[in-house]
Amino acid sequence: MQLTPDNLSQLDFVKSPLMPAIVQDAATGQILMQGFMNDAAIAATFEKQLVTFYSRSKQRLWTKGEESNNVLKLVSAHTDCDQDSILILASPDGPTCHLGTQSCFGDAKPATSFLAQLEQVIVARKNDDPASSYTASLFAKDISRSCQKVGEEGVEVALAAMKQDKDELVNESADLLYHLLVLLQRSNSSLKEVVNCLESRHKPS
């Protein structure tokens, strides 16, 4: 169930005054951290739009990033079928772990999550110096160049598949995905919109 400020009373704090709360990167699907929330913490999370826990060591509410500024911006909150644990989808502003890594769980993440990370890198680099960034150089050229690159890489993928050259197929597919992400950004579109389109086609009738 998706949580809103209006249905927080459905959370079952009778079993325990603290609930485990898992935070997941809304863009990549990577699990970022786990903490604990009481009713005040989840209410504060919605009020501030920043993920807030109850700190067992500090014995108070603690907003992630209140000292480091590496906050977790709330995207949505959900509870499980028993209403006694919480899943937070968030947008991280900086590394989540105090050790400086993106996640407190190291590099454990879905293999496909890198596509979302790559899209973020493309967005960050599109206004860089074209002389020092290939990505920026693509944005500096007319959009027809990006269209041409997607077409060229698509042909290369097909040729590699025809030759049954697996290594070349993987490499050319990587080039195609990269240039497709660039073209989507140049067209004010996103990977999320493409995924949503695919998902809508495969919903049970």
Coordinates of C-alpha atoms in Angstrom, one line a residue:
M1 CA 0.0 0.0 0.0
Q2 CA 1.3 3.4 -0.8
L3 CA 1.4 5.7 2.2
T4 CA 0.1 9.3 2.3
P5 CA -0.2 11.7 5.1
D6 CA -3.9 10.8 5.3
N7 CA -3.4 7.0 5.8
L8 CA -0.5 6.8 8.2
S9 CA -2.8 5.7 11.0
Q10 CA -3.1 2.3 9.2
L11 CA 0.5 1.5 10.1
D12 CA 0.7 -1.1 12.8
F13 CA 2.8 0.3 15.6
V14 CA 1.0 -1.9 18.2
K15 CA 3.5 -4.7 17.6
S16 CA 6.5 -2.4 18.1
P17 CA 6.9 1.4 18.4
L18 CA 9.7 1.2 15.8
M19 CA 9.4 -0.2 12.3
P20 CA 12.2 -1.2 10.0
A21 CA 12.4 1.2 7.0
I22 CA 14.3 0.3 3.9
V23 CA 15.3 3.2 1.6
Q24 CA 15.6 2.4 -2.2
D25 CA 16.9 4.7 -4.9
A26 CA 13.8 5.6 -6.9
A27 CA 15.7 5.9 -10.2
T28 CA 18.1 2.9 -10.0
G29 CA 16.4 0.5 -7.7
Q30 CA 19.5 0.2 -5.5
I31 CA 18.9 -0.4 -1.8
L32 CA 20.6 2.6 0.0
M33 CA 20.2 2.0 3.7
Q34 CA 17.9 0.6 6.5
G35 CA 16.8 2.5 9.6
F36 CA 13.9 2.6 12.0
M37 CA 10.8 4.8 12.1
N38 CA 8.2 5.6 14.7
D39 CA 5.0 7.4 14.0
A40 CA 6.6 10.8 14.4
A41 CA 9.5 9.9 12.0
I42 CA 7.2 8.9 9.2
A43 CA 5.1 12.0 9.7
A44 CA 8.2 14.2 9.7
T45 CA 9.4 12.5 6.5
F46 CA 6.2 13.6 4.7
E47 CA 6.3 17.0 6.3
K48 CA 9.9 17.8 5.4
Q49 CA 9.9 15.6 2.2
L50 CA 13.2 14.3 3.5
V51 CA 13.7 10.8 4.9
T52 CA 13.7 11.0 8.7
F53 CA 14.3 8.1 11.1
Y54 CA 14.2 7.6 14.8
S55 CA 17.8 7.2 16.0
R56 CA 18.1 4.6 18.6
S57 CA 21.6 5.9 19.6
K58 CA 20.6 9.6 19.7
Q59 CA 17.1 8.8 21.1
R60 CA 15.5 11.3 18.9
L61 CA 14.3 12.0 15.3
W62 CA 17.1 12.2 12.9
T63 CA 16.8 13.4 9.3
K64 CA 19.3 11.7 7.0
G65 CA 22.0 14.2 6.0
E66 CA 21.3 16.8 8.7
E67 CA 25.1 16.9 9.3
S68 CA 26.6 15.8 6.0
N69 CA 23.9 17.4 3.7
N70 CA 23.6 14.1 1.9
V71 CA 19.9 14.0 2.2
L72 CA 17.4 11.5 0.9
K73 CA 14.5 13.3 -0.9
L74 CA 11.2 11.5 -0.5
V75 CA 9.6 10.2 -3.7
S76 CA 7.1 7.8 -2.2
A77 CA 6.5 5.6 0.8
H78 CA 4.9 2.2 1.0
T79 CA 4.1 -0.4 3.6
D80 CA 4.0 -4.2 3.3
C81 CA 0.9 -6.4 3.6
D82 CA 1.1 -6.5 7.4
Q83 CA 1.5 -2.7 7.7
D84 CA 4.5 -3.3 10.0
S85 CA 7.5 -2.3 7.8
I86 CA 8.1 0.6 5.4
L87 CA 9.7 0.9 2.0
I88 CA 10.9 4.4 1.1
L89 CA 11.6 5.4 -2.5
A90 CA 14.0 8.3 -2.5
S91 CA 16.2 10.5 -4.6
P92 CA 19.7 10.6 -2.9
D93 CA 21.6 13.9 -2.9
G94 CA 25.1 12.6 -2.5
P95 CA 26.4 9.3 -1.1
T96 CA 24.1 7.7 1.4
C97 CA 26.7 5.8 3.5
H98 CA 28.9 7.6 6.1
L99 CA 31.8 5.7 4.5
G100 CA 31.3 7.8 1.3
T101 CA 29.7 5.1 -0.8
Q102 CA 26.4 5.4 -2.6
S103 CA 24.8 2.6 -0.5
C104 CA 25.4 1.2 3.0
F105 CA 25.2 -2.3 1.3
G106 CA 28.3 -1.7 -0.9
D107 CA 27.9 -2.4 -4.6
A108 CA 24.9 -4.7 -4.3
K109 CA 22.4 -3.5 -6.9
P110 CA 20.4 -4.7 -9.9
A111 CA 22.6 -5.1 -13.0
T112 CA 20.2 -2.8 -15.0
S113 CA 20.4 0.0 -12.5
F114 CA 23.5 1.3 -14.2
L115 CA 21.4 2.5 -17.1
A116 CA 19.6 5.0 -14.8
Q117 CA 23.0 6.0 -13.4
L118 CA 24.4 6.5 -16.9
E119 CA 21.4 8.7 -17.7
Q120 CA 22.2 10.9 -14.7
V121 CA 25.8 11.2 -15.8
I122 CA 24.6 12.2 -19.3
V123 CA 22.4 14.9 -17.8
A124 CA 25.3 16.2 -15.6
R125 CA 27.8 16.4 -18.5
K126 CA 25.7 17.8 -21.3
N127 CA 26.7 21.4 -20.5
D128 CA 30.4 20.6 -20.0
D129 CA 33.2 21.7 -22.3
P130 CA 32.7 19.9 -25.6
A131 CA 36.5 19.8 -26.0
S132 CA 36.9 17.6 -22.9
S133 CA 33.6 15.6 -22.9
Y134 CA 32.3 13.4 -25.7
T135 CA 28.8 13.6 -24.2
A136 CA 28.9 17.4 -24.2
S137 CA 30.2 17.4 -27.8
L138 CA 27.2 15.5 -28.9
F139 CA 24.9 18.1 -27.3
A140 CA 26.9 20.9 -28.9
K141 CA 26.1 19.5 -32.4
D142 CA 22.7 19.5 -34.2
I143 CA 20.3 16.8 -33.0
S144 CA 20.6 15.2 -36.4
R145 CA 24.1 13.9 -35.4
S146 CA 22.6 12.1 -32.4
C147 CA 19.9 10.6 -34.7
Q148 CA 22.6 9.5 -37.1
K149 CA 24.6 7.9 -34.3
V150 CA 21.6 5.9 -33.1
G151 CA 21.0 4.7 -36.7
E152 CA 24.7 3.7 -37.2
E153 CA 24.9 1.9 -33.9
G154 CA 21.6 0.0 -34.6
V155 CA 23.1 -1.2 -37.9
E156 CA 26.3 -2.3 -36.1
V157 CA 24.3 -4.2 -33.6
A158 CA 22.4 -6.0 -36.4
L159 CA 25.6 -6.8 -38.3
A160 CA 27.3 -8.2 -35.1
A161 CA 24.3 -10.4 -34.5
M162 CA 24.4 -11.7 -38.1
K163 CA 28.1 -12.5 -37.7
Q164 CA 27.3 -14.3 -34.3
D165 CA 30.1 -12.3 -32.8
K166 CA 29.0 -12.1 -29.1
D167 CA 31.7 -9.7 -27.9
E168 CA 31.1 -7.3 -30.8
L169 CA 27.3 -7.6 -30.2
V170 CA 27.7 -6.7 -26.5
N171 CA 30.0 -3.8 -27.3
E172 CA 27.8 -2.4 -30.1
S173 CA 24.7 -2.8 -28.0
A174 CA 26.4 -0.7 -25.3
D175 CA 27.2 2.0 -27.8
L176 CA 23.6 1.9 -29.0
L177 CA 22.1 2.2 -25.5
Y178 CA 24.5 5.1 -24.7
H179 CA 23.6 7.1 -27.8
L180 CA 19.9 6.3 -27.4
L181 CA 20.0 7.8 -23.9
V182 CA 21.7 10.9 -25.3
L183 CA 19.0 11.2 -28.0
L184 CA 16.2 10.8 -25.4
Q185 CA 17.7 13.6 -23.3
R186 CA 18.0 15.8 -26.4
S187 CA 14.3 15.1 -27.1
N188 CA 13.3 16.0 -23.6
S189 CA 12.4 12.4 -22.9
S190 CA 13.7 9.9 -20.4
L191 CA 14.5 6.3 -19.8
K192 CA 11.6 6.2 -17.3
E193 CA 9.1 7.1 -20.0
V194 CA 10.4 4.4 -22.2
V195 CA 10.1 1.8 -19.4
N196 CA 6.6 3.0 -18.5
C197 CA 5.6 2.6 -22.2
L198 CA 7.0 -1.0 -22.2
E199 CA 5.3 -1.8 -18.9
S200 CA 1.9 -0.5 -20.2
R201 CA 2.2 -2.8 -23.1
H202 CA 2.7 -5.9 -20.9
K203 CA 0.0 -5.3 -18.3
P204 CA -2.5 -8.2 -18.0
S205 CA -5.6 -7.5 -20.0

